[in-house]
Short mmCIF file of C-alpha atoms and ligand atoms in Angstrom, two decimals:
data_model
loop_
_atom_site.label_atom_id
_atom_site.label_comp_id
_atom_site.label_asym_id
_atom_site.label_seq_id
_atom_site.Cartn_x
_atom_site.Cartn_y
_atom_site.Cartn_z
CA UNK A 410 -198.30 -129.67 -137.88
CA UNK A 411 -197.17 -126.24 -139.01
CA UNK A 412 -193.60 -127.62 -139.15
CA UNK A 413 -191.82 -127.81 -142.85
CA UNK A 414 -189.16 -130.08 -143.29
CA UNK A 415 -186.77 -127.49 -144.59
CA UNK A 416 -185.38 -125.23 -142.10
CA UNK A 417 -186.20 -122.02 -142.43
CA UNK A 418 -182.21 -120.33 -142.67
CA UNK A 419 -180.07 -123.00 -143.75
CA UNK A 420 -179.37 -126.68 -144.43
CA UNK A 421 -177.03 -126.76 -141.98
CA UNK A 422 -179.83 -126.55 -139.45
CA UNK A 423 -181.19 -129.47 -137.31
CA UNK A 424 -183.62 -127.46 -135.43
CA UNK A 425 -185.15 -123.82 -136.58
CA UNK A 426 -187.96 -121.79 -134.73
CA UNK A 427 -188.26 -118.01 -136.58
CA UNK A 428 -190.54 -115.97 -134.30
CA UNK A 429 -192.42 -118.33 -132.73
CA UNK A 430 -195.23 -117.64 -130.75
CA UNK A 431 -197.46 -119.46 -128.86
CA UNK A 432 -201.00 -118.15 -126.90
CA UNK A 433 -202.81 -120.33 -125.15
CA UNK A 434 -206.42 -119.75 -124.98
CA UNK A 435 -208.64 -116.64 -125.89
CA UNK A 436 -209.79 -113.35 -125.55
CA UNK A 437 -209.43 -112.50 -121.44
CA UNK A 438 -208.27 -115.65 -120.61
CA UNK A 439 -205.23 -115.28 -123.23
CA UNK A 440 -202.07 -116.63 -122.51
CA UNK A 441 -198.76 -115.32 -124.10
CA UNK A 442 -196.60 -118.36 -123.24
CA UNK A 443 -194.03 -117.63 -126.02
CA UNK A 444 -193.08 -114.68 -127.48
CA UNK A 445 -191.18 -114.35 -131.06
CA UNK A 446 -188.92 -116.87 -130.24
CA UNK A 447 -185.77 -117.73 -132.64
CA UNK A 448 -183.44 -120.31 -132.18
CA UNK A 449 -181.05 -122.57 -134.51
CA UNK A 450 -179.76 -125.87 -133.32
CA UNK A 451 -176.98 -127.28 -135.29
CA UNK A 452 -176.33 -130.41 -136.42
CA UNK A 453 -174.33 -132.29 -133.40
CA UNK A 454 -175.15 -129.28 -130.95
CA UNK A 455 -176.10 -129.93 -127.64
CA UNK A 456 -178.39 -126.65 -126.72
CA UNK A 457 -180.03 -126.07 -123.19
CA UNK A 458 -182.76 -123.89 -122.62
CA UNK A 459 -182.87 -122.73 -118.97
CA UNK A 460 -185.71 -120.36 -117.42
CA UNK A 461 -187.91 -120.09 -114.69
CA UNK A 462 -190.75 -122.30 -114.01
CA UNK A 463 -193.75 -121.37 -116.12
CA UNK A 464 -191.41 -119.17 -118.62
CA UNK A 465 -192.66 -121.62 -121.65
CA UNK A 466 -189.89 -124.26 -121.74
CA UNK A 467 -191.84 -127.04 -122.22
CA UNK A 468 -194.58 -125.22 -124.92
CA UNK A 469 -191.49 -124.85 -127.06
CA UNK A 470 -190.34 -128.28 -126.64
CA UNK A 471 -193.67 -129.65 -126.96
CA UNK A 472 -194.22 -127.29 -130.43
CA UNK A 473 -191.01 -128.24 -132.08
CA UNK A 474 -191.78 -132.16 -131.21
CA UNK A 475 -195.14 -131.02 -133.16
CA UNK A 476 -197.58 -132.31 -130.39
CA UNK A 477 -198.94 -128.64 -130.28
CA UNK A 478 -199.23 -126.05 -133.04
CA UNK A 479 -197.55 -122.37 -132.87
CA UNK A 480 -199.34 -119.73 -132.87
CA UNK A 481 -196.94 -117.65 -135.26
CA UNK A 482 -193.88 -118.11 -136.48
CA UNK A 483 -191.80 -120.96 -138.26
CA UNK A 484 -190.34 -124.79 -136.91
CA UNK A 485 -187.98 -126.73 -138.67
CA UNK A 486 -186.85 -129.92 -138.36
CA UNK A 487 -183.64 -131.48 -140.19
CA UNK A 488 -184.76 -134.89 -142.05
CA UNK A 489 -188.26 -136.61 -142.46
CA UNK A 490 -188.23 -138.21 -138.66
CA UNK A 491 -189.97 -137.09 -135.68
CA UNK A 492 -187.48 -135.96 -133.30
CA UNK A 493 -186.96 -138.48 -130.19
CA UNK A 494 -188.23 -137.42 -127.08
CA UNK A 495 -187.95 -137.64 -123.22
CA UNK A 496 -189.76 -136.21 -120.45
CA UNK A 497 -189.49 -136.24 -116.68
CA UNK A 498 -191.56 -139.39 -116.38
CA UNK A 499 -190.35 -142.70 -118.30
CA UNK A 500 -193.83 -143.60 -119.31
CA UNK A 501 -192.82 -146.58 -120.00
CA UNK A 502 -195.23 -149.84 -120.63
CA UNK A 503 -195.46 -151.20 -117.54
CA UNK A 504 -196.75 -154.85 -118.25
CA UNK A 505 -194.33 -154.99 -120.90
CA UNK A 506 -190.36 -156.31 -120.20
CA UNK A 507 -187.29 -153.89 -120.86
CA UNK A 508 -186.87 -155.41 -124.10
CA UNK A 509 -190.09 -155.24 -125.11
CA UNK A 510 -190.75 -151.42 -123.99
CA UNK A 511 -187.66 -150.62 -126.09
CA UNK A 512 -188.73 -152.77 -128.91
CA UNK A 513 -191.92 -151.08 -129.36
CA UNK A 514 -190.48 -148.19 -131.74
CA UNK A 515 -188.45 -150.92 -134.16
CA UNK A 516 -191.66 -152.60 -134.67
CA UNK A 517 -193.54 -149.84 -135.43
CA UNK A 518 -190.81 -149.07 -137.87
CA UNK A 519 -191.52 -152.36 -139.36
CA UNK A 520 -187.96 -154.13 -138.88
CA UNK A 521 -188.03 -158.44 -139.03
CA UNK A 522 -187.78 -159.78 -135.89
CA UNK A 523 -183.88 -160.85 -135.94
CA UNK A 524 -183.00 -157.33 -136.71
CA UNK A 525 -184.99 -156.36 -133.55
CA UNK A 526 -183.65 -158.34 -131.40
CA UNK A 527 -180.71 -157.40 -132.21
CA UNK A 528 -180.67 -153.62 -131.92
CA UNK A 529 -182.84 -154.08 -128.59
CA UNK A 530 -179.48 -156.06 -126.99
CA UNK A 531 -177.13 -152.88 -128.73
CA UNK A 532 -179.67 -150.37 -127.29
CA UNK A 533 -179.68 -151.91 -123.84
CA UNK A 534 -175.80 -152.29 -123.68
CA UNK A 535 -175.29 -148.30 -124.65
CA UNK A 536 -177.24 -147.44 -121.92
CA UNK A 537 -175.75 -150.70 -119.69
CA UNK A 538 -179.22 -152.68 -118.78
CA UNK A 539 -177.75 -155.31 -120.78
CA UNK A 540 -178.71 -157.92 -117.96
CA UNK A 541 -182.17 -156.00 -117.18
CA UNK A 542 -184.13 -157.11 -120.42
CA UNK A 543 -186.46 -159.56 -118.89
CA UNK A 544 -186.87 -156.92 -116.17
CA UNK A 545 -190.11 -155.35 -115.81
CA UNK A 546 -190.29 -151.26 -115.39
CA UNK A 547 -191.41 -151.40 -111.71
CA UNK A 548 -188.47 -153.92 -110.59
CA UNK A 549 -185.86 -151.09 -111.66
CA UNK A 550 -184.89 -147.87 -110.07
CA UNK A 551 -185.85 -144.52 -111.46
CA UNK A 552 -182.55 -144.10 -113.47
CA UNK A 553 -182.81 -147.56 -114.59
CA UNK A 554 -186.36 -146.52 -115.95
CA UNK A 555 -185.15 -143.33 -117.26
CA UNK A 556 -182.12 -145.78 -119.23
CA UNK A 557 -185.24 -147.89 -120.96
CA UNK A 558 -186.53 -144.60 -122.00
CA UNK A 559 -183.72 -143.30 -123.19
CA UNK A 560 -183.01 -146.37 -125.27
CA UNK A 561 -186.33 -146.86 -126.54
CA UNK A 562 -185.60 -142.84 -127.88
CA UNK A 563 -182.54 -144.49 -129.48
CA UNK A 564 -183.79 -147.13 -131.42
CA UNK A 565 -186.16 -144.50 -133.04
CA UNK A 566 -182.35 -143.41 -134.95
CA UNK A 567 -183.08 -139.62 -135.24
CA UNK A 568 -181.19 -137.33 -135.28
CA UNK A 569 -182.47 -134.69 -133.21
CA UNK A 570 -183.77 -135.05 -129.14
CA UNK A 571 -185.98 -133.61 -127.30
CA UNK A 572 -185.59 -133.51 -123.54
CA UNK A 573 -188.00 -131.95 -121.03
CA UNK A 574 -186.37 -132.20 -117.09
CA UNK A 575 -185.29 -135.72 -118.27
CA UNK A 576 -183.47 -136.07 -114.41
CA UNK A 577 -185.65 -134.18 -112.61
CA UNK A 578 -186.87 -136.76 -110.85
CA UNK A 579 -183.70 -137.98 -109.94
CA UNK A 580 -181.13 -137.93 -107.15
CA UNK A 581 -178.27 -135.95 -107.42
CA UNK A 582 -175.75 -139.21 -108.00
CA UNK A 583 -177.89 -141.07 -110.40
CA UNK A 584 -178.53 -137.53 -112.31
CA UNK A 585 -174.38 -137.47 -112.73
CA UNK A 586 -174.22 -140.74 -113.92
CA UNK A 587 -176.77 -140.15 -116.50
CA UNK A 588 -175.03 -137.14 -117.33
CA UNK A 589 -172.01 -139.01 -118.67
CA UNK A 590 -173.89 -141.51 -120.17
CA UNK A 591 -175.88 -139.17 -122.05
CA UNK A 592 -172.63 -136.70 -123.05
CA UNK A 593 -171.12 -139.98 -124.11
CA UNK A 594 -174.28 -141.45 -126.23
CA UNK A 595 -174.70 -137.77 -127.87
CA UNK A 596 -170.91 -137.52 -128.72
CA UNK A 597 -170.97 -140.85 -130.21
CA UNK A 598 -174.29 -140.61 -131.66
CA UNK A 599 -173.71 -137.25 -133.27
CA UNK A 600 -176.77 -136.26 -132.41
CA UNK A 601 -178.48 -132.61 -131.73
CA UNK A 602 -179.99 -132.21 -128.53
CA UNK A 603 -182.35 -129.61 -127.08
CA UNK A 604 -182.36 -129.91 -123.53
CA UNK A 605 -184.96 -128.05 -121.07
CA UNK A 606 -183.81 -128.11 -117.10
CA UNK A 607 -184.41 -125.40 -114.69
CA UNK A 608 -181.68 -126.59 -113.27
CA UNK A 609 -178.71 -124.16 -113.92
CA UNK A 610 -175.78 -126.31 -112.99
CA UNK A 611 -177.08 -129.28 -115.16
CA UNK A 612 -176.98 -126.89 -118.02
CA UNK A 613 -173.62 -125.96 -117.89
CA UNK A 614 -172.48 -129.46 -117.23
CA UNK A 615 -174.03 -130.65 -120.53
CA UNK A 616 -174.21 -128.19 -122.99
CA UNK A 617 -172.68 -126.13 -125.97
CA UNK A 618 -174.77 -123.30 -125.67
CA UNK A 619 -177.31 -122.25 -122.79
CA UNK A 620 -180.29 -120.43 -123.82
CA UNK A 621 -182.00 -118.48 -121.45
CA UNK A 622 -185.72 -117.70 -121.32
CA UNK A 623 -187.60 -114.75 -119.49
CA UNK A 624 -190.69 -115.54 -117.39
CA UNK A 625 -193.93 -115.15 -119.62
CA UNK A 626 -194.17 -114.39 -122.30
CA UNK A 627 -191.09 -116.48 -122.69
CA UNK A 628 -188.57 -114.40 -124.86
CA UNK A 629 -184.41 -115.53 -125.78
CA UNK A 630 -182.94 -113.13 -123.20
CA UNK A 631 -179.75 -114.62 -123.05
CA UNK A 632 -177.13 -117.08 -124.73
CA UNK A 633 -174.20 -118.39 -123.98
CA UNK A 634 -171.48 -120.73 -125.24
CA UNK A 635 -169.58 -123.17 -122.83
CA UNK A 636 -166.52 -123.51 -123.83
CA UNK A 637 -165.55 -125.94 -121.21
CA UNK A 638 -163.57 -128.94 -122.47
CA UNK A 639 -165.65 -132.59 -122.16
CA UNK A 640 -166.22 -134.68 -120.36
CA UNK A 641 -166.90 -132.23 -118.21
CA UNK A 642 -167.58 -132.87 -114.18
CA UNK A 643 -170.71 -130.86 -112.59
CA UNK A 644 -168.67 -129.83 -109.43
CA UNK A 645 -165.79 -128.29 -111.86
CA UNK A 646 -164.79 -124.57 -110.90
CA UNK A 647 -165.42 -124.08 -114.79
CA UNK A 648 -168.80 -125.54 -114.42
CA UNK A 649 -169.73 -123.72 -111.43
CA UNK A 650 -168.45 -120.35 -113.12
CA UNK A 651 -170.55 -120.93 -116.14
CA UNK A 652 -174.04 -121.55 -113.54
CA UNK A 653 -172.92 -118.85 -111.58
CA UNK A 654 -173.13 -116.43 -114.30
CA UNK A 655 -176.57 -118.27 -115.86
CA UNK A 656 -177.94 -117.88 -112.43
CA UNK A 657 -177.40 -114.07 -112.01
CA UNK A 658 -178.68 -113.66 -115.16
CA UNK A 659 -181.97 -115.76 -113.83
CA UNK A 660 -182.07 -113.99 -110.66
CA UNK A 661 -182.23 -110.54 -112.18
CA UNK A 662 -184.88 -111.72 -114.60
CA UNK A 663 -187.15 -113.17 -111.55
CA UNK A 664 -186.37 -110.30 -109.72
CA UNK A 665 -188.02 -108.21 -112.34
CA UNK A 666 -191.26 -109.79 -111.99
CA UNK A 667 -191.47 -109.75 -108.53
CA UNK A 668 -191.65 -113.34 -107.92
P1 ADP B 138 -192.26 -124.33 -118.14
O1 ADP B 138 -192.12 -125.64 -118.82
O2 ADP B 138 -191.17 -123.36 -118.45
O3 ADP B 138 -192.44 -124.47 -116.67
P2 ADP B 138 -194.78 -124.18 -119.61
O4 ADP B 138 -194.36 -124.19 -121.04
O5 ADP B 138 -195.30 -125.44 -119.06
O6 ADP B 138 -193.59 -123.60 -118.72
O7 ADP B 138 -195.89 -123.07 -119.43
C1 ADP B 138 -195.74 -121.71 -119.89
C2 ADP B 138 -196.99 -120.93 -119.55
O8 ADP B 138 -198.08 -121.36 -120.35
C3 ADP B 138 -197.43 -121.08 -118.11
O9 ADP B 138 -197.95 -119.85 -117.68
C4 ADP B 138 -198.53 -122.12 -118.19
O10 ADP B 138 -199.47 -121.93 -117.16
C5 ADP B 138 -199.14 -121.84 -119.55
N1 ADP B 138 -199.67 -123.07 -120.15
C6 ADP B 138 -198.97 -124.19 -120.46
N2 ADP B 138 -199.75 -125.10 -121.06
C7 ADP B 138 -200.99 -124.54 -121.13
C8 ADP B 138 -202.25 -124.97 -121.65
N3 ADP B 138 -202.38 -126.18 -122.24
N4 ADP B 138 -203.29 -124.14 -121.55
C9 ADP B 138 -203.15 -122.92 -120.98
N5 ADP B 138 -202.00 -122.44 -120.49
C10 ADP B 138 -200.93 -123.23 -120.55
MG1 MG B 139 -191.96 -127.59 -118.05
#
């Protein structure tokens, strides 16, 4: 993987891309899916990057968790470990219990058994399946499943997450629950998160800064803090406000392409 462990920039960094780029394919059938992209997540900052579908969301999620390779440009990582990473489907084990689908990362880590058992019953009580161990995937709801995931990420320990339309699959009630659990689990956690959702309103529930991308080649065409004190509440006026603007923004930039 092109990635060095030292940020490119500063110390301070847990995630760094410096004009990334990203081209799928060659010659005619050439893809610019990313274009000079730079972006710094710091340490304990909860980023989202919002943009159209097909603007390169998940190529720059999928670059910086180093299952693909840039094209140009540099990614850095904070630490030695592989970020922790969640996508829309659980893809979870499915002849394997709860327990063991979250166990699988603390054995490949090496741990003794005891210890593993034990972090597998703090794992599944932060994300409250405490009583759901024995459970297998297809006997739980989609947020349950998405819980398992999101604990098996855990017990990895890193410090930075990656998170491709981890609720999109989800309805809109279980979606706000996971919100809190995840705002809480992040806070506690200290952790850096980079978030991908086209979903506007989920952005500006969740995070400290909303990135915006333009429709191919992707490009940073907007940023934006939220300042809005936690925990925050998705059908806020403040929340709403923050989308609304996000979503202009978005609209303009569709409009543009004549989609
Ligand atoms: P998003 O996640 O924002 O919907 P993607 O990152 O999946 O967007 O895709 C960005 C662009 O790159 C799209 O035009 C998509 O068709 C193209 N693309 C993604 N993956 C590949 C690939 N493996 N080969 C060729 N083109 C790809
Ligand atoms: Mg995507």
């Amino acid at each position: 993987m092109t990635s060095t462990t030292t940020a490119p920039g500063s110390a301070t960094t847990a995630v760094a891309l410096a004009g990334v780029t990203k081209v799928y394919g060659r010659g005619a059938n050439a893809v610019l899916a990313l274009d000079g992209v730079s972006l710094d997540v710091a340490p304990g900052e909860f980023v989202c990057l919002v943009g159209a579908s097909g603007c390169g969301k998940s190529t720059l999620l999928n670059l910086v968790a180093g299952l693909d390779r840039p094209t140009g440009g540099q990614i850095g990582l904070a630490g030695q470990a592989s970020p922790g990473l969640m996508f829309q489907e659980p893809a979870l084990f499915p002849w394997l219990t709860v327990e063991a689908n979250v166990e699988v990362p603390l054995k490949l880590r090496g741990l003794p058994r005891a210890e593993r058992r034990e972090r597998v019953a703090e794992l599944l009580r932060t994300v409250h399946l405490a009583d759901f161990g024995r459970k297998r995937p297809h006997e739980l709801s989609g947020g349950m499943r998405q819980r398992v995931a999101l604990a098996r990420t855990l017990a990895l320990d890193t410090p930075v997450l990656l998170m491709d339309e981890p609720f999109g699959a989800l309805d809109a009630m279980t979606r706000d629950i996971l919100h809190d659990e995840l705002e809480r689990i992040w806070s506690e956690r200290k952790l850096s998160v980079l978030f991908v959702t086209h979903n506007v309103r989920e952005a500006a529930r969740l995070a400290d800064r909303i990135i915006l991308l333009s429709s191919r080649p992707g490009r940073i065409i907007y940023s934006t803090e939220v300042d809005i004190p936690r925990p925050r509440r998705i059908d806020s006026p403040d929340v709403a406000a923050i989308a609304a603007e996000v979503t202009e923004r978005l609209r303009t930039e569709v409009g543009r392409h004549g989609q």
